[in-house]
């Protein structure tokens, strides 16, 4: 069974500081990996994804993540935090299957707080 | 291009009642997945529908059921509501085909069971 562990339910940074949100996964097959952001009272928006190929993936709003198979990690980073980045962030994993069925398994989320 | 829409936005029910939540897929999509997000938790997969049939199911009891219609819209039905069913219910649509089917999420329906 697949699973995702997000270390730290809350992360606080100052505006302009580096953002690092940690995600470790467990999967018996090559995974697809995702980061989603959720603003209050809204649905999920895809930030970035890793499917195959380059292990460093760039997403929207200046975020990027690196797939490290040896560490089973997919940490999310942003060089300089902005006040508008304050939100809940979810890491998710899915099987690489071609049958059409895709189930996302989410972590418990990390709330990013950005102070002026 | 119209995104994923869900209705209603909020809903309050009492224990034992039944509820129906609705989802309209993004244009061009043929698959709908439903997720339950309890307060402070990540979304949990309920089930997925493709070609009007259940295509996969998570660890949810049979009182959670669904439908997909020819226009690819979908309903989630929950019978005999329990207090623990209080959550944000998210619908996601995608298109089966190719090696990866990105799921696009709607804004959710907030269900409160009293």
Coordinates of N, CA and C in Angstrom, one line a residue:
Chain A
X1 N 0.8 -1.2 0.0 CA 0.0 0.0 0.0 C 0.9 1.2 0.0
X2 N 0.4 2.3 -0.6 CA 1.1 3.5 -0.7 C 0.8 4.4 0.5
X3 N 1.8 5.2 0.9 CA 1.5 6.2 2.0 C 2.4 7.4 1.8
X4 N 2.0 8.5 2.4 CA 2.8 9.7 2.4 C 2.9 10.2 3.8
X5 N 4.1 10.7 4.2 CA 4.3 11.3 5.5 C 4.8 12.7 5.3
X6 N 4.1 13.6 5.8 CA 4.6 15.0 5.8 C 5.1 15.4 7.2
X7 N 6.3 15.8 7.3 CA 6.9 16.1 8.5 C 6.6 17.6 8.9
X8 N 6.0 17.8 10.0 CA 5.6 19.1 10.5 C 4.2 19.5 10.0
X9 N 3.3 19.6 11.0 CA 2.0 20.0 10.6 C 1.9 21.5 10.3
X10 N 2.9 22.2 10.9 CA 2.9 23.7 10.7 C 4.4 24.1 10.5
X11 N 4.6 24.9 9.5 CA 5.9 25.5 9.2 C 5.8 27.0 9.2
X12 N 6.6 27.7 9.9 CA 6.5 29.2 10.0 C 7.8 29.7 9.4
X13 N 7.7 30.7 8.5 CA 8.8 31.4 7.9 C 8.5 32.9 7.8
X14 N 9.6 33.6 7.7 CA 9.4 35.1 7.4 C 9.4 35.3 5.9
X15 N 8.7 36.4 5.6 CA 8.6 36.8 4.2 C 10.0 37.0 3.6
X16 N 10.3 36.3 2.5 CA 11.6 36.4 1.9 C 12.5 35.3 2.2
X17 N 12.1 34.5 3.2 CA 13.0 33.3 3.7 C 12.7 32.1 2.8
X18 N 13.6 31.1 2.9 CA 13.4 29.9 2.2 C 12.3 29.1 2.7
X19 N 11.5 28.5 1.8 CA 10.4 27.6 2.2 C 10.9 26.2 2.0
X20 N 10.7 25.3 3.0 CA 11.0 23.9 2.8 C 10.0 23.1 3.5
X21 N 9.2 22.3 2.7 CA 8.1 21.5 3.2 C 8.5 20.0 2.8
X22 N 8.5 19.2 3.9 CA 9.1 17.8 3.7 C 8.0 16.8 3.4
X23 N 8.3 15.9 2.5 CA 7.4 14.8 2.1 C 8.2 13.5 1.9
X24 N 7.9 12.5 2.6 CA 8.4 11.1 2.3 C 7.3 10.2 1.9
X25 N 7.6 9.3 1.0 CA 6.5 8.4 0.5 C 6.9 7.0 0.6
X26 N 6.0 6.1 0.5 CA 6.2 4.7 0.5 C 5.4 4.1 -0.7
X27 N 6.0 3.4 -1.6 CA 5.3 2.8 -2.7 C 6.1 1.6 -3.2
X28 N 5.4 0.6 -3.5 CA 6.0 -0.7 -4.0 C 6.3 -0.6 -5.5
X29 N 5.7 0.4 -6.1 CA 5.9 0.5 -7.6 C 6.4 1.9 -7.8
X30 N 7.0 2.2 -9.0 CA 7.4 3.6 -9.3 C 6.2 4.5 -9.1
X31 N 6.5 5.6 -8.4 CA 5.3 6.5 -8.1 C 5.2 7.7 -9.0
X32 N 4.0 8.2 -9.0 CA 3.8 9.6 -9.5 C 3.7 10.4 -8.2
X33 N 4.3 11.6 -8.1 CA 4.3 12.4 -6.9 C 3.7 13.8 -7.2
X34 N 3.0 14.3 -6.3 CA 2.3 15.6 -6.5 C 2.5 16.5 -5.2
X35 N 2.4 17.8 -5.5 CA 2.2 18.7 -4.4 C 1.0 19.6 -4.8
X36 N 0.0 19.7 -3.8 CA -1.2 20.5 -4.0 C -1.2 21.6 -3.0
X37 N -1.8 22.7 -3.3 CA -2.0 23.8 -2.3 C -3.5 24.0 -2.1
X38 N -3.9 24.3 -0.9 CA -5.3 24.5 -0.6 C -5.4 25.8 0.2
X39 N -6.1 26.8 -0.3 CA -6.4 28.0 0.4 C -7.6 27.9 1.2
X40 N -7.9 28.7 2.2 CA -9.1 28.5 3.0 C -10.3 28.5 2.2
X41 N -11.2 27.5 2.6 CA -12.5 27.3 1.9 C -12.4 27.1 0.4
X42 N -11.3 26.5 0.0 CA -11.2 26.3 -1.5 C -10.8 24.8 -1.7
X43 N -10.8 24.4 -2.9 CA -10.4 23.0 -3.3 C -8.9 23.0 -3.5
X44 N -8.4 22.0 -4.1 CA -7.0 21.7 -4.2 C -6.5 22.2 -5.6
X45 N -5.3 22.9 -5.6 CA -4.7 23.3 -6.8 C -3.4 22.6 -7.0
X46 N -3.1 22.1 -8.1 CA -1.9 21.4 -8.4 C -0.7 22.4 -8.5
X47 N 0.3 22.2 -7.7 CA 1.5 23.0 -7.7 C 2.5 22.5 -8.7
X48 N 2.8 21.2 -8.6 CA 3.7 20.5 -9.5 C 3.5 19.0 -9.4
X49 N 4.2 18.3 -10.3 CA 4.1 16.8 -10.3 C 5.3 16.2 -10.9
X50 N 5.6 15.0 -10.4 CA 6.7 14.2 -11.0 C 6.1 12.9 -11.5
X51 N 6.3 12.7 -12.8 CA 5.8 11.4 -13.4 C 7.0 10.6 -13.8
X52 N 7.7 11.0 -14.8 CA 8.9 10.4 -15.2 C 9.9 11.4 -15.7
X53 N 11.2 11.0 -15.9 CA 12.1 12.0 -16.5 C 12.9 12.8 -15.4
X54 N 13.1 14.0 -15.7 CA 13.9 14.9 -14.8 C 13.3 14.8 -13.4
X55 N 14.3 14.7 -12.4 CA 13.9 14.5 -11.0 C 13.6 15.8 -10.3
X56 N 14.1 16.9 -10.9 CA 13.8 18.3 -10.3 C 12.7 18.9 -11.2
X57 N 11.6 19.1 -10.5 CA 10.4 19.6 -11.3 C 10.1 21.0 -10.8
X58 N 9.7 21.8 -11.7 CA 9.3 23.2 -11.4 C 7.8 23.3 -11.5
X59 N 7.2 24.1 -10.6 CA 5.8 24.3 -10.6 C 5.4 25.8 -10.7
X60 N 4.2 26.0 -10.3 CA 3.7 27.4 -10.4 C 4.2 28.2 -9.1
X61 N 4.1 29.5 -9.3 CA 4.4 30.4 -8.1 C 5.8 30.2 -7.6
X62 N 6.7 29.8 -8.4 CA 8.1 29.7 -8.0 C 8.5 28.5 -7.1
X63 N 7.6 27.5 -7.0 CA 7.9 26.3 -6.2 C 8.6 25.3 -7.1
X64 N 9.4 24.4 -6.4 CA 10.0 23.3 -7.1 C 10.2 22.2 -6.1
X65 N 10.3 21.0 -6.6 CA 10.5 19.8 -5.8 C 11.5 18.8 -6.5
X66 N 12.2 18.1 -5.7 CA 13.1 17.1 -6.3 C 12.8 15.7 -5.8
X67 N 12.6 14.8 -6.8 CA 12.4 13.4 -6.5 C 13.7 12.7 -6.2
X68 N 13.8 12.2 -5.0 CA 15.0 11.4 -4.6 C 14.6 10.0 -4.2
X69 N 14.8 9.1 -5.2 CA 14.4 7.7 -5.0 C 15.1 7.1 -3.8
X70 N 16.4 7.3 -3.7 CA 17.2 6.7 -2.6 C 16.7 7.1 -1.2
X71 N 16.1 8.3 -1.2 CA 15.6 8.8 0.1 C 14.1 8.7 0.2
X72 N 13.5 8.2 -0.8 CA 12.0 8.2 -0.9 C 11.4 9.5 -0.5
X73 N 12.0 10.6 -1.0 CA 11.5 11.9 -0.6 C 11.1 12.7 -1.9
X74 N 10.3 13.7 -1.6 CA 9.8 14.7 -2.6 C 9.5 16.0 -1.9
X75 N 10.6 16.6 -1.4 CA 10.4 17.9 -0.6 C 10.1 19.1 -1.5
X76 N 9.3 20.0 -1.0 CA 8.9 21.2 -1.8 C 9.7 22.4 -1.3
X77 N 10.2 23.2 -2.2 CA 11.0 24.3 -1.8 C 10.6 25.5 -2.6
X78 N 10.9 26.7 -2.0 CA 10.7 28.0 -2.7 C 11.8 28.9 -2.1
X79 N 12.6 29.5 -3.0 CA 13.7 30.3 -2.5 C 13.3 31.5 -1.5
X80 N 12.1 32.1 -1.9 CA 11.8 33.3 -1.1 C 10.3 33.3 -0.9
X81 N 9.9 33.2 0.4 CA 8.4 33.2 0.7 C 7.7 34.5 0.5
X82 N 6.5 34.4 0.1 CA 5.6 35.6 -0.1 C 4.4 35.4 0.8
X83 N 3.9 36.5 1.3 CA 2.7 36.5 2.1 C 1.6 35.6 1.5
X84 N 1.5 35.7 0.2 CA 0.4 35.0 -0.5 C 0.6 33.5 -0.5
X85 N 1.8 33.0 -0.1 CA 2.1 31.6 0.0 C 1.4 30.9 1.2
X86 N 0.9 31.7 2.1 CA 0.3 31.1 3.3 C -0.9 30.3 3.0
X87 N -0.8 29.0 3.3 CA -1.9 28.1 2.8 C -1.6 26.7 3.4
X88 N -2.4 25.7 3.1 CA -2.2 24.3 3.4 C -1.6 23.6 2.2
X89 N -0.5 22.8 2.4 CA 0.1 22.1 1.3 C 0.0 20.6 1.6
X90 N -0.3 19.9 0.5 CA -0.5 18.5 0.6 C 0.4 17.8 -0.4
X91 N 1.1 16.8 0.0 CA 1.9 15.9 -0.8 C 1.0 14.7 -1.1
X92 N 1.1 14.1 -2.3 CA 0.3 13.0 -2.7 C 1.1 12.0 -3.6
X93 N 0.7 10.8 -3.5 CA 1.4 9.8 -4.3 C 0.3 8.9 -5.1
X94 N 0.7 8.5 -6.3 CA -0.2 7.6 -7.0 C 0.6 6.6 -7.8
X95 N 0.0 5.5 -8.1 CA 0.6 4.4 -8.9 C 0.8 4.9 -10.3
X96 N 1.9 4.4 -10.9 CA 2.1 4.6 -12.3 C 1.4 3.5 -13.0
X97 N 0.1 3.6 -13.3 CA -0.6 2.6 -14.0 C -1.2 3.1 -15.3
X98 N -1.4 2.2 -16.2 CA -2.0 2.7 -17.5 C -3.4 2.1 -17.7
X99 N -4.0 1.6 -16.6 CA -5.3 1.1 -16.8 C -6.4 2.2 -16.7
X100 N -5.9 3.4 -16.4 CA -6.9 4.5 -16.3 C -7.3 4.8 -14.9
X101 N -7.2 3.8 -14.0 CA -7.6 4.1 -12.6 C -6.4 4.8 -11.9
X102 N -6.7 5.9 -11.3 CA -5.7 6.6 -10.5 C -6.3 7.0 -9.2
X103 N -5.7 6.6 -8.1 CA -6.1 7.0 -6.8 C -5.0 7.8 -6.2
X104 N -5.3 9.0 -5.7 CA -4.3 9.8 -5.0 C -4.3 9.5 -3.6
X105 N -3.2 9.2 -3.0 CA -3.0 9.0 -1.5 C -2.3 10.3 -1.0
X106 N -3.0 11.0 -0.1 CA -2.5 12.3 0.4 C -1.9 12.1 1.8
X107 N -0.9 13.0 2.0 CA -0.4 13.2 3.4 C -1.4 14.0 4.2
X108 N -1.1 14.3 5.5 CA -2.0 15.0 6.4 C -1.9 16.5 6.2
X109 N -0.9 16.9 5.4 CA -0.9 18.4 5.1 C 0.1 19.1 6.0
X110 N 0.6 20.2 5.5 CA 1.5 21.1 6.3 C 0.9 22.5 6.1
X111 N 0.7 23.2 7.2 CA 0.2 24.6 7.1 C 1.4 25.5 7.1
X112 N 1.5 26.3 6.1 CA 2.6 27.3 5.9 C 2.1 28.6 6.4
X113 N 2.8 29.1 7.4 CA 2.6 30.5 8.0 C 3.7 31.4 7.5
X114 N 3.4 32.6 7.0 CA 4.4 33.5 6.5 C 4.2 34.8 7.3
X115 N 5.2 35.2 8.0 CA 5.1 36.5 8.8 C 5.9 37.6 8.1
X116 N 5.4 38.8 8.3 CA 6.0 40.0 7.6 C 7.5 40.2 8.1
Chain B
X1 N -12.8 27.4 -21.1 CA -12.9 26.0 -20.5 C -13.5 26.1 -19.1
X2 N -14.6 25.4 -18.9 CA -15.2 25.4 -17.6 C -14.5 24.4 -16.6
X3 N -14.2 24.9 -15.4 CA -13.6 24.0 -14.5 C -14.6 23.1 -13.8
X4 N -14.1 22.4 -12.8 CA -15.0 21.5 -12.0 C -15.8 22.3 -11.0
X5 N -17.1 22.0 -11.1 CA -18.0 22.7 -10.1 C -18.7 21.7 -9.3
X6 N -19.1 22.2 -8.0 CA -19.8 21.3 -7.1 C -20.9 22.1 -6.4
X7 N -22.0 21.3 -6.1 CA -23.1 21.9 -5.4 C -23.7 20.9 -4.4
X8 N -24.2 21.4 -3.3 CA -24.2 22.8 -2.9 C -22.8 23.1 -2.3
X9 N -22.6 24.4 -1.9 CA -21.4 24.8 -1.2 C -21.3 24.3 0.2
X10 N -22.4 24.4 0.9 CA -22.5 24.0 2.3 C -23.8 23.3 2.5
X11 N -23.8 22.4 3.4 CA -25.0 21.6 3.7 C -25.0 21.1 5.2
X12 N -26.1 21.3 5.8 CA -26.3 20.8 7.2 C -27.3 19.7 7.2
X13 N -27.0 18.6 7.8 CA -28.0 17.5 7.9 C -27.9 16.9 9.4
X14 N -28.9 16.1 9.7 CA -28.9 15.5 11.0 C -28.6 14.0 10.9
X15 N -28.1 13.4 11.9 CA -27.7 12.0 11.9 C -28.8 11.2 11.5
X16 N -28.5 10.2 10.6 CA -29.5 9.3 10.1 C -30.1 9.7 8.7
X17 N -30.0 11.0 8.4 CA -30.5 11.4 7.1 C -29.6 11.0 5.9
X18 N -30.1 11.3 4.8 CA -29.4 10.9 3.5 C -29.1 12.2 2.8
X19 N -28.0 12.2 2.1 CA -27.5 13.4 1.4 C -27.0 13.1 0.0
X20 N -27.2 14.0 -0.9 CA -26.7 13.9 -2.3 C -25.9 15.1 -2.7
X21 N -24.7 14.9 -3.1 CA -23.8 15.9 -3.5 C -23.5 15.8 -5.0
X22 N -23.4 16.9 -5.7 CA -23.3 16.9 -7.1 C -22.0 17.5 -7.6
X23 N -21.5 17.0 -8.8 CA -20.3 17.5 -9.4 C -20.4 17.5 -10.9
X24 N -19.9 18.6 -11.5 CA -19.9 18.7 -12.9 C -18.4 18.7 -13.3
X25 N -18.1 17.8 -14.2 CA -16.7 17.6 -14.7 C -16.2 18.8 -15.5
X26 N -14.9 18.9 -15.6 CA -14.3 19.9 -16.5 C -14.6 19.4 -17.9
X27 N -14.7 20.4 -18.8 CA -15.0 20.1 -20.2 C -13.9 19.1 -20.8
X28 N -14.4 18.0 -21.5 CA -13.5 17.1 -22.1 C -13.0 16.0 -21.2
X29 N -13.4 16.0 -19.9 CA -13.1 14.9 -19.0 C -14.1 13.8 -18.9
X30 N -13.7 12.6 -18.7 CA -14.7 11.5 -18.7 C -14.6 10.7 -17.4
X31 N -13.9 11.1 -16.4 CA -13.7 10.4 -15.2 C -13.9 11.3 -14.0
X32 N -14.6 10.8 -13.0 CA -14.8 11.6 -11.7 C -14.3 10.8 -10.5
X33 N -13.6 11.4 -9.6 CA -13.2 10.8 -8.4 C -13.8 11.7 -7.2
X34 N -14.1 11.0 -6.1 CA -14.6 11.7 -5.0 C -13.6 11.4 -3.8
X35 N -13.4 12.5 -3.0 CA -12.5 12.4 -1.8 C -13.3 13.0 -0.6
X36 N -13.0 12.5 0.5 CA -13.5 13.1 1.8 C -12.3 13.7 2.6
X37 N -12.4 14.9 2.9 CA -11.4 15.6 3.7 C -12.0 16.0 5.1
X38 N -11.7 15.3 6.1 CA -12.1 15.6 7.4 C -11.2 16.8 7.9
X39 N -11.7 17.5 8.9 CA -11.0 18.7 9.4 C -9.6 18.4 9.9
X40 N -8.6 19.1 9.3 CA -7.3 18.9 9.8 C -6.6 17.7 9.1
X41 N -7.2 17.0 8.2 CA -6.7 15.8 7.6 C -6.5 16.1 6.0
X42 N -5.8 15.1 5.4 CA -5.7 15.1 4.0 C -6.9 14.4 3.4
X43 N -7.1 14.7 2.1 CA -8.3 14.0 1.5 C -8.1 12.5 1.4
X44 N -9.2 11.8 1.6 CA -9.2 10.3 1.5 C -10.1 9.9 0.3
X45 N -9.5 9.0 -0.5 CA -10.2 8.6 -1.7 C -11.4 7.7 -1.4
X46 N -12.6 8.1 -2.0 CA -13.8 7.4 -1.7 C -14.0 6.4 -2.9
X47 N -14.2 6.9 -4.1 CA -14.3 6.1 -5.3 C -14.1 6.9 -6.5
X48 N -14.0 6.2 -7.7 CA -13.8 6.8 -9.0 C -14.9 6.2 -9.9
X49 N -15.4 7.0 -10.8 CA -16.3 6.6 -11.8 C -15.8 6.9 -13.2
X50 N -16.0 5.9 -14.1 CA -15.6 6.0 -15.5 C -16.6 5.2 -16.3
X51 N -17.1 5.8 -17.4 CA -18.1 5.2 -18.2 C -19.3 4.7 -17.4
X52 N -19.7 5.6 -16.5 CA -20.9 5.4 -15.6 C -20.8 4.2 -14.7
X53 N -19.6 3.7 -14.5 CA -19.4 2.6 -13.6 C -18.3 2.9 -12.6
X54 N -18.4 2.3 -11.4 CA -17.4 2.5 -10.4 C -16.1 1.8 -10.8
X55 N -15.1 2.5 -10.8 CA -13.8 2.1 -11.4 C -12.7 1.8 -10.4
X56 N -13.1 2.0 -9.1 CA -12.2 1.8 -8.0 C -12.8 2.4 -6.8
X57 N -12.5 1.8 -5.6 CA -13.1 2.3 -4.4 C -12.1 2.2 -3.2
X58 N -12.2 3.2 -2.4 CA -11.4 3.3 -1.2 C -12.0 2.6 0.0
X59 N -11.5 2.8 1.2 CA -12.0 2.1 2.4 C -13.2 2.8 3.0
X60 N -14.3 2.8 2.2 CA -15.5 3.5 2.7 C -16.7 2.5 2.7
X61 N -17.6 2.5 3.6 CA -18.7 1.6 3.7 C -19.7 1.7 2.5
X62 N -20.5 0.7 2.3 CA -21.5 0.8 1.1 C -22.5 1.9 1.2
X63 N -22.7 2.5 2.4 CA -23.7 3.6 2.4 C -23.2 4.8 1.7
X64 N -21.9 4.8 1.3 CA -21.4 5.8 0.3 C -21.5 5.2 -1.1
X65 N -22.3 5.8 -1.9 CA -22.5 5.3 -3.2 C -22.5 6.5 -4.2
X66 N -22.4 6.2 -5.5 CA -22.3 7.2 -6.5 C -22.9 6.9 -7.8
X67 N -23.0 7.9 -8.6 CA -23.5 7.8 -10.0 C -22.7 8.6 -10.9
X68 N -22.5 8.2 -12.1 CA -22.0 9.1 -13.2 C -23.0 9.1 -14.3
X69 N -23.2 10.2 -14.9 CA -24.2 10.4 -15.9 C -23.6 10.4 -17.3
X70 N -24.4 10.3 -18.3 CA -23.8 10.3 -19.7 C -23.0 11.6 -20.0
X71 N -23.3 12.7 -19.4 CA -22.6 13.9 -19.6 C -21.4 14.0 -18.7
X72 N -21.1 12.9 -18.0 CA -19.9 12.8 -17.1 C -20.0 13.5 -15.8
X73 N -21.2 14.2 -15.5 CA -21.4 14.7 -14.2 C -21.6 13.5 -13.2
X74 N -21.5 13.8 -11.9 CA -21.6 12.8 -11.0 C -22.3 13.2 -9.7
X75 N -22.8 12.2 -9.0 CA -23.4 12.4 -7.7 C -22.7 11.5 -6.7
X76 N -22.6 12.0 -5.4 CA -22.2 11.2 -4.3 C -23.4 11.1 -3.3
X77 N -23.8 9.9 -3.0 CA -24.9 9.8 -2.1 C -24.4 9.1 -0.8
X78 N -24.8 9.6 0.3 CA -24.4 9.1 1.6 C -25.7 8.8 2.4
X79 N -25.9 7.6 2.8 CA -27.1 7.2 3.5 C -26.8 7.1 5.0
X80 N -27.8 7.1 5.8 CA -27.6 6.9 7.3 C -26.5 7.7 7.8
X81 N -26.5 9.0 7.6 CA -25.4 9.9 8.0 C -25.0 9.7 9.5
X82 N -23.7 9.8 9.7 CA -23.1 9.7 11.0 C -22.4 11.0 11.3
X83 N -22.1 11.3 12.6 CA -21.4 12.5 12.9 C -20.1 12.6 12.2
X84 N -19.4 11.5 12.1 CA -18.0 11.4 11.5 C -18.1 11.7 10.0
X85 N -19.2 11.8 9.4 CA -19.3 12.1 8.0 C -19.1 13.6 7.7
X86 N -19.1 14.3 8.8 CA -18.9 15.8 8.6 C -17.5 16.0 8.1
X87 N -17.5 16.7 6.9 CA -16.2 16.8 6.2 C -16.4 17.7 5.0
X88 N -15.3 18.0 4.3 CA -15.3 18.7 3.0 C -15.2 17.5 2.0
X89 N -16.2 17.5 1.1 CA -16.2 16.5 0.0 C -15.7 17.1 -1.3
X90 N -14.7 16.5 -1.8 CA -14.1 17.1 -3.0 C -14.3 16.1 -4.2
X91 N -14.6 16.7 -5.3 CA -14.8 16.0 -6.6 C -13.6 16.4 -7.4
X92 N -13.1 15.4 -8.2 CA -12.0 15.7 -9.1 C -12.3 15.0 -10.4
X93 N -12.1 15.7 -11.5 CA -12.3 15.1 -12.8 C -11.0 15.0 -13.6
X94 N -11.0 14.0 -14.5 CA -9.8 13.7 -15.3 C -10.2 13.0 -16.6
X95 N -9.2 12.8 -17.5 CA -9.5 12.2 -18.7 C -8.7 10.9 -18.8
X96 N -9.3 9.8 -18.9 CA -8.5 8.6 -19.1 C -8.0 8.5 -20.5
X97 N -6.7 8.2 -20.6 CA -6.0 8.2 -21.9 C -4.6 8.6 -21.7
X98 N -3.6 7.9 -22.3 CA -2.2 8.3 -22.1 C -1.7 7.7 -20.8
X99 N -0.6 8.1 -20.4 CA 0.1 7.5 -19.2 C -0.2 8.2 -17.9
X100 N -0.8 9.3 -18.0 CA -1.0 10.0 -16.7 C -2.3 10.8 -16.9
X101 N -3.1 10.7 -15.8 CA -4.4 11.4 -15.9 C -4.5 12.4 -14.7
X102 N -4.2 13.6 -15.0 CA -4.2 14.7 -14.0 C -5.6 14.9 -13.5
X103 N -5.7 15.0 -12.2 CA -7.0 15.2 -11.6 C -7.2 16.7 -11.3
X104 N -8.3 17.3 -11.7 CA -8.6 18.7 -11.4 C -9.7 18.7 -10.4
X105 N -9.5 19.5 -9.3 CA -10.4 19.5 -8.2 C -11.4 20.6 -8.2
X106 N -12.6 20.3 -7.8 CA -13.6 21.4 -7.5 C -13.4 22.0 -6.2
X107 N -14.2 23.0 -5.8 CA -14.0 23.8 -4.6 C -14.6 23.0 -3.4
X108 N -15.3 22.0 -3.6 CA -15.8 21.1 -2.5 C -17.2 21.5 -2.0
X109 N -17.8 20.6 -1.3 CA -19.0 20.8 -0.5 C -18.7 20.5 0.9
X110 N -19.0 21.5 1.8 CA -18.8 21.3 3.2 C -20.1 20.7 3.8
X111 N -20.0 19.5 4.3 CA -21.1 18.8 5.0 C -21.0 18.8 6.5
X112 N -22.0 19.3 7.2 CA -22.0 19.2 8.6 C -23.2 18.3 9.0
X113 N -22.8 17.3 9.9 CA -23.9 16.4 10.4 C -24.0 16.7 11.9
X114 N -25.3 17.0 12.3 CA -25.5 17.3 13.7 C -26.3 16.2 14.4

